[in-house]
C-alpha positions as a Python dict, from the first residue, in 0.01 Angstrom:
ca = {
    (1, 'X'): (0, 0, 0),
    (2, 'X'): (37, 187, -275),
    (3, 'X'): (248, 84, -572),
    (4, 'X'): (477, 336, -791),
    (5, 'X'): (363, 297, -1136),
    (6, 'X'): (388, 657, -1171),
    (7, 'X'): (738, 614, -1137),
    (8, 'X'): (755, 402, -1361),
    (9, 'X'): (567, 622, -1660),
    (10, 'X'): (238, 522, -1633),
    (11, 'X'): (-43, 743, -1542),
    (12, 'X'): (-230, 566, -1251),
    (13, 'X'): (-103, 380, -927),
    (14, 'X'): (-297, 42, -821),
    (15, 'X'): (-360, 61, -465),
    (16, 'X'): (-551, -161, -189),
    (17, 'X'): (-600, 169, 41),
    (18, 'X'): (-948, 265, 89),
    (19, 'X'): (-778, 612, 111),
    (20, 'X'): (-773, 548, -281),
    (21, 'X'): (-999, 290, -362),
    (22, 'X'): (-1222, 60, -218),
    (23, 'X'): (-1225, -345, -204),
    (24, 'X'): (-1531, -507, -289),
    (25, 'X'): (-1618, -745, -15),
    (26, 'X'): (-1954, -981, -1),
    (27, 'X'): (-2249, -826, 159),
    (28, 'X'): (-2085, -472, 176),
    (29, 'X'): (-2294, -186, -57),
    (30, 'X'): (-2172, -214, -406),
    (31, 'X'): (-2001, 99, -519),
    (32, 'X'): (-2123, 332, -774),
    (33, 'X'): (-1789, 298, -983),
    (34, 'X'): (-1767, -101, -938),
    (35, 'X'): (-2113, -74, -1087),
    (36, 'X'): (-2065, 106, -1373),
    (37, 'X'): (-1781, -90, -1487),
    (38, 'X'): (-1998, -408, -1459),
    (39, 'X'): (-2256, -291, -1648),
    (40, 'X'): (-2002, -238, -1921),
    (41, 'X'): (-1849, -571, -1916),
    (42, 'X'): (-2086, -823, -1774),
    (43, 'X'): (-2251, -880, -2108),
    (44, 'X'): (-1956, -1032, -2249),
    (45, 'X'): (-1816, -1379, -2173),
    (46, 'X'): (-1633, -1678, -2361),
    (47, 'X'): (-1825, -1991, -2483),
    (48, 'X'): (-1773, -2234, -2763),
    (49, 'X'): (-1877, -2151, -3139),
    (50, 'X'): (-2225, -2346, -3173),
    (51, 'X'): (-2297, -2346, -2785),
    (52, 'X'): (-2487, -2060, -2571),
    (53, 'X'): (-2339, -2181, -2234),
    (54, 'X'): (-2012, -2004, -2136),
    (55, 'X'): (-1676, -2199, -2185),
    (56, 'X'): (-1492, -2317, -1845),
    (57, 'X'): (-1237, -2127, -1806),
    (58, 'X'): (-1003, -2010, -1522),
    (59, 'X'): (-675, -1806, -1419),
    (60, 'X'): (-391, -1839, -1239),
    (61, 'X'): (-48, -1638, -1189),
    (62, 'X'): (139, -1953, -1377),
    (63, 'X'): (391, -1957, -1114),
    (64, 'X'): (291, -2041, -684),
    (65, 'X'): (-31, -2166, -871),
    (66, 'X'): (-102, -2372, -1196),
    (67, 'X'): (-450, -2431, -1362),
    (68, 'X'): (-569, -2570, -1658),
    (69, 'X'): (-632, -2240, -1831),
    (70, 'X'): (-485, -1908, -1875),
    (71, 'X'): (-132, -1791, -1652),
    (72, 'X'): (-92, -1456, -1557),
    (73, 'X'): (255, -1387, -1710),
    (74, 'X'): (207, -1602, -1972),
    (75, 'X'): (-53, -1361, -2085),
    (76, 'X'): (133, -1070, -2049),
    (77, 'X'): (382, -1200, -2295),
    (78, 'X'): (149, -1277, -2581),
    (79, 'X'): (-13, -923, -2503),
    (80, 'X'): (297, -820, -2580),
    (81, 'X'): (338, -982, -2873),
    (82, 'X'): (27, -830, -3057),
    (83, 'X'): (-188, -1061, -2981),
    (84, 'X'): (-569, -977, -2906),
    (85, 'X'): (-781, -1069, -2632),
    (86, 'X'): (-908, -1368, -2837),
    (87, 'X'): (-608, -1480, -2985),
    (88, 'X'): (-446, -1507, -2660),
    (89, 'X'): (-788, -1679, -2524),
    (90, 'X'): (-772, -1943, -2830),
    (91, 'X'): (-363, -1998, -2740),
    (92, 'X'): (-509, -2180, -2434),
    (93, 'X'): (-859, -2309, -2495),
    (94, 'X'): (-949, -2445, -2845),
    (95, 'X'): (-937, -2294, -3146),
    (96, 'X'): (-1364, -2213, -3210),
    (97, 'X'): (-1371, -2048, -2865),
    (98, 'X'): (-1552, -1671, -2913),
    (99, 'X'): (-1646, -1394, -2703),
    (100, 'X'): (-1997, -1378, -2692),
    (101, 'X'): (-2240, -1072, -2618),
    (102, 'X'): (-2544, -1061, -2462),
    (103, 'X'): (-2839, -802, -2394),
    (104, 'X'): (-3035, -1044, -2194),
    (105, 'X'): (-2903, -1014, -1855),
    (106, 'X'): (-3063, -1165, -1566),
    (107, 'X'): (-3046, -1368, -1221),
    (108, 'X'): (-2809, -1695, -1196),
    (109, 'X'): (-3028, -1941, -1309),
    (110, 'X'): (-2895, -2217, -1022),
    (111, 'X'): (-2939, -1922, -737),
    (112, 'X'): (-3257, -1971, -569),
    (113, 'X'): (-3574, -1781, -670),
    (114, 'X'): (-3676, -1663, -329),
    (115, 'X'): (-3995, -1882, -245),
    (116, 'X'): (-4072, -2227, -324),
    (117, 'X'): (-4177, -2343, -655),
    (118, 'X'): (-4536, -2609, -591),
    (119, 'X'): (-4810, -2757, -820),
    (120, 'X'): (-4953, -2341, -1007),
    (121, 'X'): (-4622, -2238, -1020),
    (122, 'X'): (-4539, -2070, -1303),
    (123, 'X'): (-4233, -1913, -1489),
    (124, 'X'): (-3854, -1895, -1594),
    (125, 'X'): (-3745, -2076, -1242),
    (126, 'X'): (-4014, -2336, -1269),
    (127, 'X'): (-3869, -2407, -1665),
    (128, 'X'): (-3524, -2363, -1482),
    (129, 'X'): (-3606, -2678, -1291),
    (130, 'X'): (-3801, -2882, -1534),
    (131, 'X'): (-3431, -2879, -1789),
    (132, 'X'): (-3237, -2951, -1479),
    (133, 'X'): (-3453, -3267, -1356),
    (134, 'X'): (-3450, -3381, -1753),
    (135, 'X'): (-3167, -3325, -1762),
    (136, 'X'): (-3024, -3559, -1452),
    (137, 'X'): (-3282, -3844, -1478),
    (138, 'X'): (-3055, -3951, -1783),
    (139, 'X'): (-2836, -4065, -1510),
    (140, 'X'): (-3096, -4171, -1269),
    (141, 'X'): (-3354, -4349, -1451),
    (142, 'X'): (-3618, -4383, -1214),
    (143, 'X'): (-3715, -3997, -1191),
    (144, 'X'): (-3989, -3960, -1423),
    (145, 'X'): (-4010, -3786, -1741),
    (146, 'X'): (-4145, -3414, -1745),
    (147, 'X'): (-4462, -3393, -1991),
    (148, 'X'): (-4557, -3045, -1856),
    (149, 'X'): (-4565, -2764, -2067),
    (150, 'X'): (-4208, -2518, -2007),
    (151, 'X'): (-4238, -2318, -1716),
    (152, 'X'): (-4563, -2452, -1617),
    (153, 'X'): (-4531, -2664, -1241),
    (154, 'X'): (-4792, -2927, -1306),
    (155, 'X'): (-4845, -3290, -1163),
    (156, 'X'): (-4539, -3467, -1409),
    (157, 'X'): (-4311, -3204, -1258),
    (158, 'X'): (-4436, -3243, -921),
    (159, 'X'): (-4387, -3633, -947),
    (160, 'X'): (-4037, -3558, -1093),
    (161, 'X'): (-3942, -3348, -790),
    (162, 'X'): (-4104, -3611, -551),
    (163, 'X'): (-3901, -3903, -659),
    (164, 'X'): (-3567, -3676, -657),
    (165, 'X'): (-3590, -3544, -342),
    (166, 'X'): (-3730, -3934, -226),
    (167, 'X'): (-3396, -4073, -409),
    (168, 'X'): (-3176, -3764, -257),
    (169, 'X'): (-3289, -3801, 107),
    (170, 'X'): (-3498, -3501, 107),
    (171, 'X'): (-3846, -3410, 253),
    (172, 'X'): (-4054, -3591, -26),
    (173, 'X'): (-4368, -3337, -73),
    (174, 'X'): (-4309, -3286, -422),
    (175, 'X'): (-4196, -2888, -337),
    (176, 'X'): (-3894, -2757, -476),
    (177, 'X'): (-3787, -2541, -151),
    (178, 'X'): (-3424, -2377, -54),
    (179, 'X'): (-3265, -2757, -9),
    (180, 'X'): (-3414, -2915, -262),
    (181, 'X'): (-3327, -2618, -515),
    (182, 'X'): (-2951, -2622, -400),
    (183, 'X'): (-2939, -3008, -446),
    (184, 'X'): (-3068, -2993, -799),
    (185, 'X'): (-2918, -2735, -943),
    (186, 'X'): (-2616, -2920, -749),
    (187, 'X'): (-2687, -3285, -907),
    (188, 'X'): (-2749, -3058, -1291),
    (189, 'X'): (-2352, -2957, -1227),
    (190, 'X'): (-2244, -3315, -1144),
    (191, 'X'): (-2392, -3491, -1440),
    (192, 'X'): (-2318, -3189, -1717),
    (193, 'X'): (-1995, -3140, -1589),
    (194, 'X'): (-2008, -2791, -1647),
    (195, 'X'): (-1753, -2695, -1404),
    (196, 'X'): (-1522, -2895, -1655),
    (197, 'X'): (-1318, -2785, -1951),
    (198, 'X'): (-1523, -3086, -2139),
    (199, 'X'): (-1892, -2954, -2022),
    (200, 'X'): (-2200, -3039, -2243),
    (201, 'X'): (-2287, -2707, -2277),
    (202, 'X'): (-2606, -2608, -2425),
    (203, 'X'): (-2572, -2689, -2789),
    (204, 'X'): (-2785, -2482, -3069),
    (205, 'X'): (-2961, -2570, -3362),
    (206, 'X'): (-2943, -2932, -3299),
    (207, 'X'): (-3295, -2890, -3418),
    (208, 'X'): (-3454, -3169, -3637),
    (209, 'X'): (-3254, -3202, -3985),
    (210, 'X'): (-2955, -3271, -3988),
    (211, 'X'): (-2650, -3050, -4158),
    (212, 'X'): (-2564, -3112, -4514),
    (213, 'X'): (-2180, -3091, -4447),
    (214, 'X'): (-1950, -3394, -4530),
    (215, 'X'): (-1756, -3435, -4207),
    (216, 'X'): (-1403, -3613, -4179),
    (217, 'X'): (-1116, -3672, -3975),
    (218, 'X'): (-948, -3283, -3965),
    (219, 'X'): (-1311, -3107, -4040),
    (220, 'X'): (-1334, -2859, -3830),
    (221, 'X'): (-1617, -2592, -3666),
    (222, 'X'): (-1947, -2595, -3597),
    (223, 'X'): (-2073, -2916, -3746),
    (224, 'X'): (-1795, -3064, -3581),
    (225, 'X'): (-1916, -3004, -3250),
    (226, 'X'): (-2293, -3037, -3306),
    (227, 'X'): (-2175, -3394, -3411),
    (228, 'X'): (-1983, -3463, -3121),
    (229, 'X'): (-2265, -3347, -2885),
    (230, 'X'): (-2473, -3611, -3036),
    (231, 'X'): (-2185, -3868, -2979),
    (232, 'X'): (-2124, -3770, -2632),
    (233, 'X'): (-2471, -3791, -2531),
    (234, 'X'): (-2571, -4092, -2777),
    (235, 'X'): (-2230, -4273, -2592),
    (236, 'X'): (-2454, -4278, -2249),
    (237, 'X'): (-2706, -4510, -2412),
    (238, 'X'): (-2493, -4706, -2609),
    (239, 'X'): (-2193, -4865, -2397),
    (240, 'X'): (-1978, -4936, -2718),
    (241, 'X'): (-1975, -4597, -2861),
    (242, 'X'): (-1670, -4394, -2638),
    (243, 'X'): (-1805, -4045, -2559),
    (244, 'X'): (-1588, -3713, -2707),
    (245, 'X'): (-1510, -3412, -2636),
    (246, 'X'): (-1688, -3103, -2776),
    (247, 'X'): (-1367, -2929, -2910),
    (248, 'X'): (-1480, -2853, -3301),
    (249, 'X'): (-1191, -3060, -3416),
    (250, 'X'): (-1255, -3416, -3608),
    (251, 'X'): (-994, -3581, -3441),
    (252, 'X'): (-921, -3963, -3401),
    (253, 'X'): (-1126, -4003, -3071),
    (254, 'X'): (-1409, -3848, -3293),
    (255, 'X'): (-1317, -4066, -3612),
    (256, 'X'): (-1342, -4394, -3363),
    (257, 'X'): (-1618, -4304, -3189),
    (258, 'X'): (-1835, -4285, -3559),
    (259, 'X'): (-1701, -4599, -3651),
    (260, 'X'): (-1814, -4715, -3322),
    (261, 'X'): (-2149, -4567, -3420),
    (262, 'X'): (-2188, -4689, -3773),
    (263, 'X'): (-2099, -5044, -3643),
    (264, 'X'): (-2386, -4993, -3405),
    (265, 'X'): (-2600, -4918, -3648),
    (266, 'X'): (-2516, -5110, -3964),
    (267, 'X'): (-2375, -4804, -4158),
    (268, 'X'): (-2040, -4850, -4350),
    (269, 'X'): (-1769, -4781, -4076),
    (270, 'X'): (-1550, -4509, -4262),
    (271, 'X'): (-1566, -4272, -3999),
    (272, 'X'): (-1680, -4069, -4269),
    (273, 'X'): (-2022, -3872, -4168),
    (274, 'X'): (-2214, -3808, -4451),
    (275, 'X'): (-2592, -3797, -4535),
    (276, 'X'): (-2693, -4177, -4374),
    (277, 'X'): (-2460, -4121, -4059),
    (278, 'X'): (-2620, -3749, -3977),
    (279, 'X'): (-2959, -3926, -4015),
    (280, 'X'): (-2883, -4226, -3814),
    (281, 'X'): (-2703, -3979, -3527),
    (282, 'X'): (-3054, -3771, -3614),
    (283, 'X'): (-3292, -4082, -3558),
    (284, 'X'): (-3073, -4225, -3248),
    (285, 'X'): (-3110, -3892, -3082),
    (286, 'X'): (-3487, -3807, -3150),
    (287, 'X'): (-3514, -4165, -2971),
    (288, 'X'): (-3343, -4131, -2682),
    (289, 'X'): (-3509, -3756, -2623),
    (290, 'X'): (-3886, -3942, -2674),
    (291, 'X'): (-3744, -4240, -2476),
    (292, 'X'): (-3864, -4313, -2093),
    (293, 'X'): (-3642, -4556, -1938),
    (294, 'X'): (-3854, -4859, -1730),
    (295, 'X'): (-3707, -4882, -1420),
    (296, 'X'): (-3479, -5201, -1433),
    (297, 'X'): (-3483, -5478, -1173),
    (298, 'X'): (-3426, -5328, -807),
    (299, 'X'): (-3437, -4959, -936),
    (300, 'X'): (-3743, -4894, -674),
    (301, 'X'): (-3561, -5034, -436),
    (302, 'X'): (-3272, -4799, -455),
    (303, 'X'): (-3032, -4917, -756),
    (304, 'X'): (-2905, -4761, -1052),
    (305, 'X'): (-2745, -4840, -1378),
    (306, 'X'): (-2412, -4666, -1449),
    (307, 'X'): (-2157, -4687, -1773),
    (308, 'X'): (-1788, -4645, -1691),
    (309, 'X'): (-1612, -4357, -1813),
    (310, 'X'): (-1227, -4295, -1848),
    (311, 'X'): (-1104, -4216, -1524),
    (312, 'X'): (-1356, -4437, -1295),
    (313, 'X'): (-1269, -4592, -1040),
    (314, 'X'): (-1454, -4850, -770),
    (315, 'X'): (-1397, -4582, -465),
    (316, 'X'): (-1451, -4290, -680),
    (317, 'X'): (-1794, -4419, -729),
    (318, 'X'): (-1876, -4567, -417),
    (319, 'X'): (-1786, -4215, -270),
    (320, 'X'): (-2013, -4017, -511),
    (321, 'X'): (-2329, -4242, -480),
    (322, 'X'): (-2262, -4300, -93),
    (323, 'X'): (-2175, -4652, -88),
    (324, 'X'): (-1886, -4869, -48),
    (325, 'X'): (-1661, -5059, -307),
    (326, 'X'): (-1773, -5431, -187),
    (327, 'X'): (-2116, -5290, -240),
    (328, 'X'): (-2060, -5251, -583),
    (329, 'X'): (-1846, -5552, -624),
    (330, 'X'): (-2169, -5758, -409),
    (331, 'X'): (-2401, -5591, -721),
    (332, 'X'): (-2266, -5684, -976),
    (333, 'X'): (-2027, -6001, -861),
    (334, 'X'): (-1689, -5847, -942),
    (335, 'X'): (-1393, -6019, -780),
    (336, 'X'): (-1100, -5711, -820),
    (337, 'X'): (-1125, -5353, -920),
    (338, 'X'): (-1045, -5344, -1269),
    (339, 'X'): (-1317, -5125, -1493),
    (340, 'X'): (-1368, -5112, -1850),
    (341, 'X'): (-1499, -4761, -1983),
    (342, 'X'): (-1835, -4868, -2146),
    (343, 'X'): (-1886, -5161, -1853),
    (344, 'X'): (-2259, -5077, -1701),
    (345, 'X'): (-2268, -5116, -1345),
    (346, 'X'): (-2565, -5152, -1061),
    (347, 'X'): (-2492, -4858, -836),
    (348, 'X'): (-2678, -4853, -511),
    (349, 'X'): (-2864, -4498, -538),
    (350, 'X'): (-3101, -4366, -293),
    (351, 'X'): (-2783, -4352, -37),
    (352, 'X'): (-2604, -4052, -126),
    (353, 'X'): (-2437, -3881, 182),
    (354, 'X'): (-2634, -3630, 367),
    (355, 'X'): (-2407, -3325, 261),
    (356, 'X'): (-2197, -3212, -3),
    (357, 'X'): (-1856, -3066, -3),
    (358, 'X'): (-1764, -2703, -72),
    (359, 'X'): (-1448, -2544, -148),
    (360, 'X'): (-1408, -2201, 109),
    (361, 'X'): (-1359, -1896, -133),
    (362, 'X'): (-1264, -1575, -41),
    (363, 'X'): (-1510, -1368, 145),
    (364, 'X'): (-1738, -1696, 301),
    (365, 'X'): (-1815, -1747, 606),
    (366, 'X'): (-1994, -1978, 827),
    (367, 'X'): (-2316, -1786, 853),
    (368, 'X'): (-2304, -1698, 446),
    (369, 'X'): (-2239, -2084, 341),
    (370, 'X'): (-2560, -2158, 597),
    (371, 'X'): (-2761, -1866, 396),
    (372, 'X'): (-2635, -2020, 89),
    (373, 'X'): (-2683, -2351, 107),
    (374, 'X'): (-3037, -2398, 337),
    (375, 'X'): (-2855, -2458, 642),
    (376, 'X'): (-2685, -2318, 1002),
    (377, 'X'): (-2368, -2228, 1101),
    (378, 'X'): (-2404, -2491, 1355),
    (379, 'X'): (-2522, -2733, 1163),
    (380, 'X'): (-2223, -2656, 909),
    (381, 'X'): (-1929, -2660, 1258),
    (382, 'X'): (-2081, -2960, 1408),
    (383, 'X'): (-2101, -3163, 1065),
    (384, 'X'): (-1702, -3061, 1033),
    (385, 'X'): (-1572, -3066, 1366),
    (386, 'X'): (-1529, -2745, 1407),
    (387, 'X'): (-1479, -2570, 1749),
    (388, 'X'): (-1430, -2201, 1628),
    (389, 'X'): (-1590, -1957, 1302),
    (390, 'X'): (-1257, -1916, 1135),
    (391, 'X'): (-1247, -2036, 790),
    (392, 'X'): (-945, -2064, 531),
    (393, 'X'): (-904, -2031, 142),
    (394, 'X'): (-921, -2341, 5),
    (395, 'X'): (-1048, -2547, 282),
    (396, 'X'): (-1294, -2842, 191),
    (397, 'X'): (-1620, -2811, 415),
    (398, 'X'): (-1901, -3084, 431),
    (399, 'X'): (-2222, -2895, 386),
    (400, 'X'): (-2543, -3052, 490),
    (401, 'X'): (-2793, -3104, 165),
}
């Protein structure tokens, strides 16, 4: 098919005829011109002012398909309007979005380095790991703290992967192979959110003293979201302070959760966050960075401690930790479903299902997901029901972890 735009007074035609062009289609060769392009444009991507990971973001035509980001004709008619590439990006995502450039360009982090990672290992994967396991035992406790130095697999990070994989269901020999790689980097997703429009991110200059800026409700900017990635993560420790989101706006949700913070700490609730409040966020966060949670009562033997966040719900959880709702309701001797966001829970852990579920994209198949994932095509059909290889766009597959 080829369509007329030179009818139409343009000088080129967009075709999908390999008689003109050619489609790019996984585990074909990549062609020379698809690769020159890339290497123009891959070094460029969208993230938050203040942050180095990119920003969420996603497209969709706006009219057989909605998303929570930018629409396809709804573009078109700020583009022509004037508008630039940014200013139509920050007419959809928040107003300290930028587009960032990079000349360090190098292998998805989360993609698996090749061969396993063991005690001697050394390197960018093996520092890879050590952020992501910090990173999750915020959420489950009893994986130990990583002393090692970065990038250097010694016995800390070998007891850190032992007690994952030993909580995850995994073959506990304190290796970080193909499975256990893929369920990390998969668990590092889950508890950063980062396929969210909300993400942490990767906040910089958090550093050790604190900014000298006078923040209020309607501040805006940098500061403003360094100080609401201190809330947000401060908010998992302390069940009265509401987490926030990272936008760069001091908003009301900020403004209560400082006042929340301030009460917590004997400050003067203004919401106001001046010199004490930056040094009490400061002092809070230092803490909870140097802190090593004790495993509570029955963590060893396979429970958890979770605080509720908006949208929670008794079967939400009980189907991401692999349990059921009268579980949780046994735990912790609830007699209905209502939560409160800040409420901590006992979550049975240790019993998370055997597989994870995948959304098919174009260009997967049966045999690439096994590749993928540390798994068979078999394995993959029989864990589905499957009787045949054909797969569709969109369709939600359980893949074994």
């Amino acid at each position: 098919m080829v369509s007329g735009y030179r009818s139409q007074g343009y000088n080129f035609d967009i075709t999908n005829s390999t008689a003109y062009d050619q489609a790019f289609v996984y585990g074909r060769a990549v062609y020379e011109s698809i690769s020159r392009i890339v290497d123009e444009i891959f070094n460029e991507y969208v993230r938050r002012q203040g942050q180095t990971a990119p920003y969420f973001t996603s497209f969709c035509n706006g009219t057989t398909t909605t998303c929570s980001g930018l629409s396809q004709w709804g573009t078109v008619t700020l583009a022509q309007q004037g508008r630039t590439p940014l200013q139509i990006l920050r007419a959809y995502y928040p107003d300290d979005v930028e587009i960032a450039e990079t000349d360090i360009i190098a292998n998805v982090p989360s993609s698996y380095p090749g061969t396993p990672l063991r005690l001697g290992s050394t390197g960018l994967d093996v520092q890879t790991i050590q952020t992501y396991l910090n990173r999750i035992r915020k959420n489950y406790p009893a994986i130990p703290l990583i002393t090692d130095a970065a990038g250097t697999f010694g016995d800390s990070t070998r007891a850190a992967v032992t007690k994952f994989q030993s909580i995850f269901r995994l073959a506990a020999d304190g290796i970080v192979g193909k499975a256990t790689w893929y369920k990390i980097s998969q668990l590092y997703t889950g508890v950063t959110r980062l396929a969210e429009l909300d993400s942490e991110g990767t906040n910089l200059g958090i550093g050790t003293v604190p900014p000298s800026s006078v923040l209020r409700q309607g501040s805006r900017g940098a500061d403003v979201i360094t100080l609401q990635y201190l809330l947000d993560l401060i908010a998992e420790f302390y069940p009265g302070i509401p987490g926030v989101i990272q936008d760069g706006i001091f908003g009301e949700a900020t403004r209560q959760s400082v006042i929340a913070f301030q009460q917590t700490k004997g400050l003067v609730p203004d919401g106001v966050v001046g010199t004490g409040t930056w040094r009490a966020l400061y002092e809070a966060y230092r803490g909870i960075e140097d802190y090593v949670p004790q495993p509570g009562p029955g963590t060893d033997s396979g429970v958890i401690e979770y605080t509720v966040r908006s949208g929670d719900t008794l079967w939400l959880l009980a189907q991401r930790y692999g349990t059921t709702v009268a579980e949780i309701q046994r735990l912790n001797n609830l007699t209905g479903d209502m939560l409160n966001i800040g409420q901590v829970l006992k979550i049975p852990a240790g019993q998370t299902n055997a597989y994870f579920e995948y959304t098919v994209r174009p260009g997967d198949t049966l045999w690439l997901l096994g590749q993928r994932f540390g798994t068979t095509a078999d394995a993959i059909k029989k864990l589905n029901g499957l009787t045949g290889d054909m797969l569709n766009v969109g369709q939600v597959l359980r893949i074994p972890s």
